[in-house]
mmCIF file with all atom_site columns, C-alpha atoms in Angstrom:
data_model
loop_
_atom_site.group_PDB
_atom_site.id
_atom_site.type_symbol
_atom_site.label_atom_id
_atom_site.label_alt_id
_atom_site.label_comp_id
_atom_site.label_asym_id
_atom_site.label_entity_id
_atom_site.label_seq_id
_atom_site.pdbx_PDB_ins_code
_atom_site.Cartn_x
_atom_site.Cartn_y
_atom_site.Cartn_z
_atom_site.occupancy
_atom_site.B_iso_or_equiv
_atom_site.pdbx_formal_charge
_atom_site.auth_seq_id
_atom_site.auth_comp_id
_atom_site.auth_asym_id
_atom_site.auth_atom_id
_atom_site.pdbx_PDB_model_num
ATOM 1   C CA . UNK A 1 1   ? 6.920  18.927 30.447 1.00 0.00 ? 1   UNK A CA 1
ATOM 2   C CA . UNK A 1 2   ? 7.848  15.513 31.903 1.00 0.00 ? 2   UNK A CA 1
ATOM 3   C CA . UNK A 1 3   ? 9.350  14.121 29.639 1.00 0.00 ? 3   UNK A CA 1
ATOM 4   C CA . UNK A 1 4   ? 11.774 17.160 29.641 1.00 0.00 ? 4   UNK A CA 1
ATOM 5   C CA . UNK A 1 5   ? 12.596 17.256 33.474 1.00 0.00 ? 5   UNK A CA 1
ATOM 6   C CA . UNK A 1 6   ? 13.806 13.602 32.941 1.00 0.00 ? 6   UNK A CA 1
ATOM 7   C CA . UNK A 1 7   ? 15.889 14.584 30.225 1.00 0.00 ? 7   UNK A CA 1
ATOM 8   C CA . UNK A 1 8   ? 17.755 17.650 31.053 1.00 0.00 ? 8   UNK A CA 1
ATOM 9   C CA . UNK A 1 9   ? 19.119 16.278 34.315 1.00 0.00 ? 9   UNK A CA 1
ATOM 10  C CA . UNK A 1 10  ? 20.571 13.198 32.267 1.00 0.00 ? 10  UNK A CA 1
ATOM 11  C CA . UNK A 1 11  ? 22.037 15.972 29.749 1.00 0.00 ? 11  UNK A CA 1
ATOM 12  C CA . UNK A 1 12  ? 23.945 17.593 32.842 1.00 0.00 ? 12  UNK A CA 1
ATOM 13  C CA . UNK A 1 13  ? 24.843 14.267 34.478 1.00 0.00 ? 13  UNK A CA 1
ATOM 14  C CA . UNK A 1 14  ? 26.622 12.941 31.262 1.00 0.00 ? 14  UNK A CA 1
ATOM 15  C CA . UNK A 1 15  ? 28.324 16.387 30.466 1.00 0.00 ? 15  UNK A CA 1
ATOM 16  C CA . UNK A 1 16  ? 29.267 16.286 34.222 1.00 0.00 ? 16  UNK A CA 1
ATOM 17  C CA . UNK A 1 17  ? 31.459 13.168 33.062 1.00 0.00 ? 17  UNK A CA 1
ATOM 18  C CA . UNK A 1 18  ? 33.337 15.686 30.437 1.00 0.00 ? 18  UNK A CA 1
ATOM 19  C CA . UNK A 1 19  ? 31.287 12.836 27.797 1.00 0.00 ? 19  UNK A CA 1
ATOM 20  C CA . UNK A 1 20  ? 29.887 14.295 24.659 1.00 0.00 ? 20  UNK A CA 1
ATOM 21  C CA . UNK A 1 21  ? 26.012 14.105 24.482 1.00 0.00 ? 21  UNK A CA 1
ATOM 22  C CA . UNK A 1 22  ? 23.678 15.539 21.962 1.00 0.00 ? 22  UNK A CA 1
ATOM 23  C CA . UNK A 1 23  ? 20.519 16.970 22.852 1.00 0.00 ? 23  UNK A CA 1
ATOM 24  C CA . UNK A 1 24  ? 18.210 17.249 19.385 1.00 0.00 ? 24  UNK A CA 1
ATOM 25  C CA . UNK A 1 25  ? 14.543 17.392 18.630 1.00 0.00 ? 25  UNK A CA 1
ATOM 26  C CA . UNK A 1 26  ? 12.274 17.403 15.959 1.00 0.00 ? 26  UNK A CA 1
ATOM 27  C CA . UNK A 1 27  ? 10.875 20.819 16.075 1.00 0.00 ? 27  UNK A CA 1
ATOM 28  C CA . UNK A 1 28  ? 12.523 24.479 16.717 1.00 0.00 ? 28  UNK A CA 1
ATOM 29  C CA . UNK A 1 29  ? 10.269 25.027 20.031 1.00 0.00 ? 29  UNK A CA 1
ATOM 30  C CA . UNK A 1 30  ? 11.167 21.215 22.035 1.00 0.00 ? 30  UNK A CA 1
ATOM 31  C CA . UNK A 1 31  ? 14.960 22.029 21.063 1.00 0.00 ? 31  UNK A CA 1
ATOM 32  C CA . UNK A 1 32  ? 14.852 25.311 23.015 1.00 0.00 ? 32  UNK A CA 1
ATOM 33  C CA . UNK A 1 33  ? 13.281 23.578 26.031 1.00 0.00 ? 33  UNK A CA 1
ATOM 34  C CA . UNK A 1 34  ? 16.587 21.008 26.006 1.00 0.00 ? 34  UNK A CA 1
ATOM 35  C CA . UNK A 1 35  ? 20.034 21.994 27.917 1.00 0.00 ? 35  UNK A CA 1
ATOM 36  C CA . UNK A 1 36  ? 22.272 22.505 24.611 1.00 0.00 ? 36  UNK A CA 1
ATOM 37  C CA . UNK A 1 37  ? 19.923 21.707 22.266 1.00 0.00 ? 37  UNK A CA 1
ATOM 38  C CA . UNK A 1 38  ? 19.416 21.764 18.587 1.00 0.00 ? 38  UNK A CA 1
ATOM 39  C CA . UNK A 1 39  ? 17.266 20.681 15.977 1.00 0.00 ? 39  UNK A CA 1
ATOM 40  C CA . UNK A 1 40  ? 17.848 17.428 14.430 1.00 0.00 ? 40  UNK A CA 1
ATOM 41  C CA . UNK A 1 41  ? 18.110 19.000 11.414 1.00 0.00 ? 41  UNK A CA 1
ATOM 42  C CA . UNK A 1 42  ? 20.882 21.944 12.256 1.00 0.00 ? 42  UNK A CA 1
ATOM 43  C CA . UNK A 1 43  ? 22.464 18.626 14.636 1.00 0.00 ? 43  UNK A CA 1
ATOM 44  C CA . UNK A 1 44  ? 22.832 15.699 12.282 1.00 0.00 ? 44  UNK A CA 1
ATOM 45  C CA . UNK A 1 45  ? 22.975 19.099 8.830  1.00 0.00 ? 45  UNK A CA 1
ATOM 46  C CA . UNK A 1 46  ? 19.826 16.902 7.493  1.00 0.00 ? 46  UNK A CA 1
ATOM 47  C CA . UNK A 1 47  ? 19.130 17.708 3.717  1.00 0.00 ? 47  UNK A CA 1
ATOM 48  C CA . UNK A 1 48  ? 15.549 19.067 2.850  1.00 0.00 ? 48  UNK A CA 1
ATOM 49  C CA . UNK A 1 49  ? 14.583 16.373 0.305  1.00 0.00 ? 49  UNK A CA 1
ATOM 50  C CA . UNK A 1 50  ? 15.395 13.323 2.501  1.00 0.00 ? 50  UNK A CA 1
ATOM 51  C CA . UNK A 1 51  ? 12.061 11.270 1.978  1.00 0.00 ? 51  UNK A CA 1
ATOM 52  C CA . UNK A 1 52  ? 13.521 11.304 -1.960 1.00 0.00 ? 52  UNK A CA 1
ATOM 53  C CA . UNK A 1 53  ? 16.377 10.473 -1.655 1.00 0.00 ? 53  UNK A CA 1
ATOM 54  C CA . UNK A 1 54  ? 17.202 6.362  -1.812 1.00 0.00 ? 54  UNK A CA 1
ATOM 55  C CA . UNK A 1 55  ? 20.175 6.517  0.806  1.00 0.00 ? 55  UNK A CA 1
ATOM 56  C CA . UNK A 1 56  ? 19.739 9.320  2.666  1.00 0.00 ? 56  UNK A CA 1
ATOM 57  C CA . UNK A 1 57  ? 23.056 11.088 4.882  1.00 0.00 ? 57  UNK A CA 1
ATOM 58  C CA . UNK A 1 58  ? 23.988 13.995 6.654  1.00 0.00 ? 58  UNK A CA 1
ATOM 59  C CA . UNK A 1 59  ? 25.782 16.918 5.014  1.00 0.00 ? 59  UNK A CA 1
ATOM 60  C CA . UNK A 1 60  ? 28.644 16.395 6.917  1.00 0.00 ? 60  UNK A CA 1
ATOM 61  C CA . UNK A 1 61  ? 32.139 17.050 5.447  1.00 0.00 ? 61  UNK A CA 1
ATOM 62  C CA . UNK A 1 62  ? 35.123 15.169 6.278  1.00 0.00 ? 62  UNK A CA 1
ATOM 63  C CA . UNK A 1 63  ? 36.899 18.123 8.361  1.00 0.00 ? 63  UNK A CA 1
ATOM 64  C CA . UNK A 1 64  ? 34.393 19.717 10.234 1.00 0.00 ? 64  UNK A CA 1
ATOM 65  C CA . UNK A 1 65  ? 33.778 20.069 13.896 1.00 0.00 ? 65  UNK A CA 1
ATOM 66  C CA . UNK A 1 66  ? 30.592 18.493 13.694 1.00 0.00 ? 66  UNK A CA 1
ATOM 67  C CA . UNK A 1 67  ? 31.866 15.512 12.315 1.00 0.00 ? 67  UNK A CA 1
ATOM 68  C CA . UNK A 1 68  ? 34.482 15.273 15.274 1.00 0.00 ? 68  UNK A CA 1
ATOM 69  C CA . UNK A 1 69  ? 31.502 15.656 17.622 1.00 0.00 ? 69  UNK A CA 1
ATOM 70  C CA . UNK A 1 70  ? 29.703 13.070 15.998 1.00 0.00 ? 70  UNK A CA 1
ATOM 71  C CA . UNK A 1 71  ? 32.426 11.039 16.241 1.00 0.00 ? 71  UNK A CA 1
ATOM 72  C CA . UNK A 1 72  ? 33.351 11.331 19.921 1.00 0.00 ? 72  UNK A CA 1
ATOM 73  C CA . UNK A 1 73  ? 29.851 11.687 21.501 1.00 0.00 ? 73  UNK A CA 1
ATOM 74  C CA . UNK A 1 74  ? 28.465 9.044  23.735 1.00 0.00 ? 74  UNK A CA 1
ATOM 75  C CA . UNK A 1 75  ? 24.898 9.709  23.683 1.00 0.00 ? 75  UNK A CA 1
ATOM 76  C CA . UNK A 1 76  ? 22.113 11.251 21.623 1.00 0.00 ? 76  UNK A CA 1
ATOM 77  C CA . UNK A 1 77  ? 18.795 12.098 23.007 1.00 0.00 ? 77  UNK A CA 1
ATOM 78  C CA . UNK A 1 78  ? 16.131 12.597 20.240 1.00 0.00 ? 78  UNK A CA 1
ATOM 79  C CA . UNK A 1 79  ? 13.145 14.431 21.642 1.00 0.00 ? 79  UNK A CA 1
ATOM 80  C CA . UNK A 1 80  ? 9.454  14.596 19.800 1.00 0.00 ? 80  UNK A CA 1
ATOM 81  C CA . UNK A 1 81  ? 11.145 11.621 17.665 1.00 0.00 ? 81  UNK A CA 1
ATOM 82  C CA . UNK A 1 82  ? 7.259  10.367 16.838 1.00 0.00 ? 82  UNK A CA 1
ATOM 83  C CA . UNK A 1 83  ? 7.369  13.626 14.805 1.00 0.00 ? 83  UNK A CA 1
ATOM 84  C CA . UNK A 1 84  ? 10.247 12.678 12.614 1.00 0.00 ? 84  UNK A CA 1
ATOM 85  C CA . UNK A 1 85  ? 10.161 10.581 8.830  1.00 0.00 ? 85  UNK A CA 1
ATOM 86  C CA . UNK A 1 86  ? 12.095 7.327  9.181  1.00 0.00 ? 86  UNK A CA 1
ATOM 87  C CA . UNK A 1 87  ? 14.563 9.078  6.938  1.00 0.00 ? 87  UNK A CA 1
ATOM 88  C CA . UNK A 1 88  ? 15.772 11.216 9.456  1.00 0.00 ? 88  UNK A CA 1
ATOM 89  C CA . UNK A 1 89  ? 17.073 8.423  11.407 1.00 0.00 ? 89  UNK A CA 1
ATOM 90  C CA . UNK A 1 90  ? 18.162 6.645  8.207  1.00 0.00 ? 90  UNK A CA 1
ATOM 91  C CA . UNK A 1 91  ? 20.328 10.077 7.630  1.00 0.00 ? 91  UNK A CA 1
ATOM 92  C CA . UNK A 1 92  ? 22.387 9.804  10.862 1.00 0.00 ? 92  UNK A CA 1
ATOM 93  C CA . UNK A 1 93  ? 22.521 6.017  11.315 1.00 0.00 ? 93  UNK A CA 1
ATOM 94  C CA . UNK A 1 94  ? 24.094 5.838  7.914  1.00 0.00 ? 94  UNK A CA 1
ATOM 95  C CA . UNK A 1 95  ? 26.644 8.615  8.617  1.00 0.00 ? 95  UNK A CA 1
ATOM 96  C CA . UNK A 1 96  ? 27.617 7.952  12.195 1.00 0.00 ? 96  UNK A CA 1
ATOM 97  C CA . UNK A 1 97  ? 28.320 4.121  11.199 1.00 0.00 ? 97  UNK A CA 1
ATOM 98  C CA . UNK A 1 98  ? 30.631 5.659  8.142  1.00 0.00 ? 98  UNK A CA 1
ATOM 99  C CA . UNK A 1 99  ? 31.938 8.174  10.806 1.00 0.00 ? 99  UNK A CA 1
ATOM 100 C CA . UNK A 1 100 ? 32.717 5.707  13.769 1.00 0.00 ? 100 UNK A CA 1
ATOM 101 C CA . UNK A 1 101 ? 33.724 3.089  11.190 1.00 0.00 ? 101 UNK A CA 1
ATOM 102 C CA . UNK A 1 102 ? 30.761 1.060  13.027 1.00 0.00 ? 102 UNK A CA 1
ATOM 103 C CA . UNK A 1 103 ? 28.478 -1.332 11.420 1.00 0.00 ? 103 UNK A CA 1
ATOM 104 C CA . UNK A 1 104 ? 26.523 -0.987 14.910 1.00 0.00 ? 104 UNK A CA 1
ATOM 105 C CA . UNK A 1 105 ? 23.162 0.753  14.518 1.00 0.00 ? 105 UNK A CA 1
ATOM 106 C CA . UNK A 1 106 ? 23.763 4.253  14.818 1.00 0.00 ? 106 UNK A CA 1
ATOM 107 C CA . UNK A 1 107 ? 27.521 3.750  14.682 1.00 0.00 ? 107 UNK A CA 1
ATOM 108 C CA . UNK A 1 108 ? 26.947 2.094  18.210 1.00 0.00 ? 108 UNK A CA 1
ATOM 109 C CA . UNK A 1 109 ? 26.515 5.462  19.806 1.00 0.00 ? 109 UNK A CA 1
ATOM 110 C CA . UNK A 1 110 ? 23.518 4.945  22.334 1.00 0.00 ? 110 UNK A CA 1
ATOM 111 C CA . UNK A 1 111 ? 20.500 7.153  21.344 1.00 0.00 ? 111 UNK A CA 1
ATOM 112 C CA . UNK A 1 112 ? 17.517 8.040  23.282 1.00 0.00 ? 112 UNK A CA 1
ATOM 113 C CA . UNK A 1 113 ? 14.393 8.607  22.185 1.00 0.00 ? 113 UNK A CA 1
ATOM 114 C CA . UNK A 1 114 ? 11.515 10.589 23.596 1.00 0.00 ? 114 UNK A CA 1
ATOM 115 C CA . UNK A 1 115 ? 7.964  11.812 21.811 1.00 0.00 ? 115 UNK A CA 1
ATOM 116 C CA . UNK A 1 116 ? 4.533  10.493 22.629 1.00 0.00 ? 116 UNK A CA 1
ATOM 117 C CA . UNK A 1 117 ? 4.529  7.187  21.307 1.00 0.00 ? 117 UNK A CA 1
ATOM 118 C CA . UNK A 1 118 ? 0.868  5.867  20.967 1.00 0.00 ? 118 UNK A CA 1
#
């Protein structure tokens, strides 16, 4: 629970600003336990099969509203991250750089991560 009484205050404080932030974990339960927030997988529309796949990306098309919030966010704060295959950060660094048009690591949107790191 500590790690979540750090984070949700941040959440508010940046939404406070009117900035985009994105609140995602790696399991149903931690997302629920976030202000506004969402698996990584409904967040970043991860595909199933990303450990196969040799570059992996988001199923994000061009138009949508998810792509816009991608786009404009400021911050994304990645809960229970330790529980997560280095795919799904492959997945969204790939797409946010494409989306930004931002050869920064993860489009040069700052991310946060959180888990028990051991």
């Amino acid at each position: 629970m500590g790690k979540t009484f750090l984070i949700n205050p941040l959440l508010g404080k940046v939404r406070q600003r009117n900035e985009i932030v994105l609140a995602v974990a790696s399991s149903g339960i931690v997302a629920t336990l976030l202000t506004g927030g969402r698996t990584a997988h409904s967040a970043f529309r991860l595909p199933l099969n990303l450990a196969n796949m040799e570059t992996p990306t988001c199923n994000i098309s061009r138009n949508s509203g998810k792509r816009k919030i991608l786009k404009d966010c400021k911050l994304i704060v990645w809960d229970e991250c330790t529980m997560s295959h280095k795919a799904a950060f492959e997945a969204p660094n790939v797409t946010l750089k494409d989306i930004r048009r931002n050869s920064n690591r993860m489009g040069g949107v700052t991310m946060m991560l959180a888990g028990d790191f051991q």
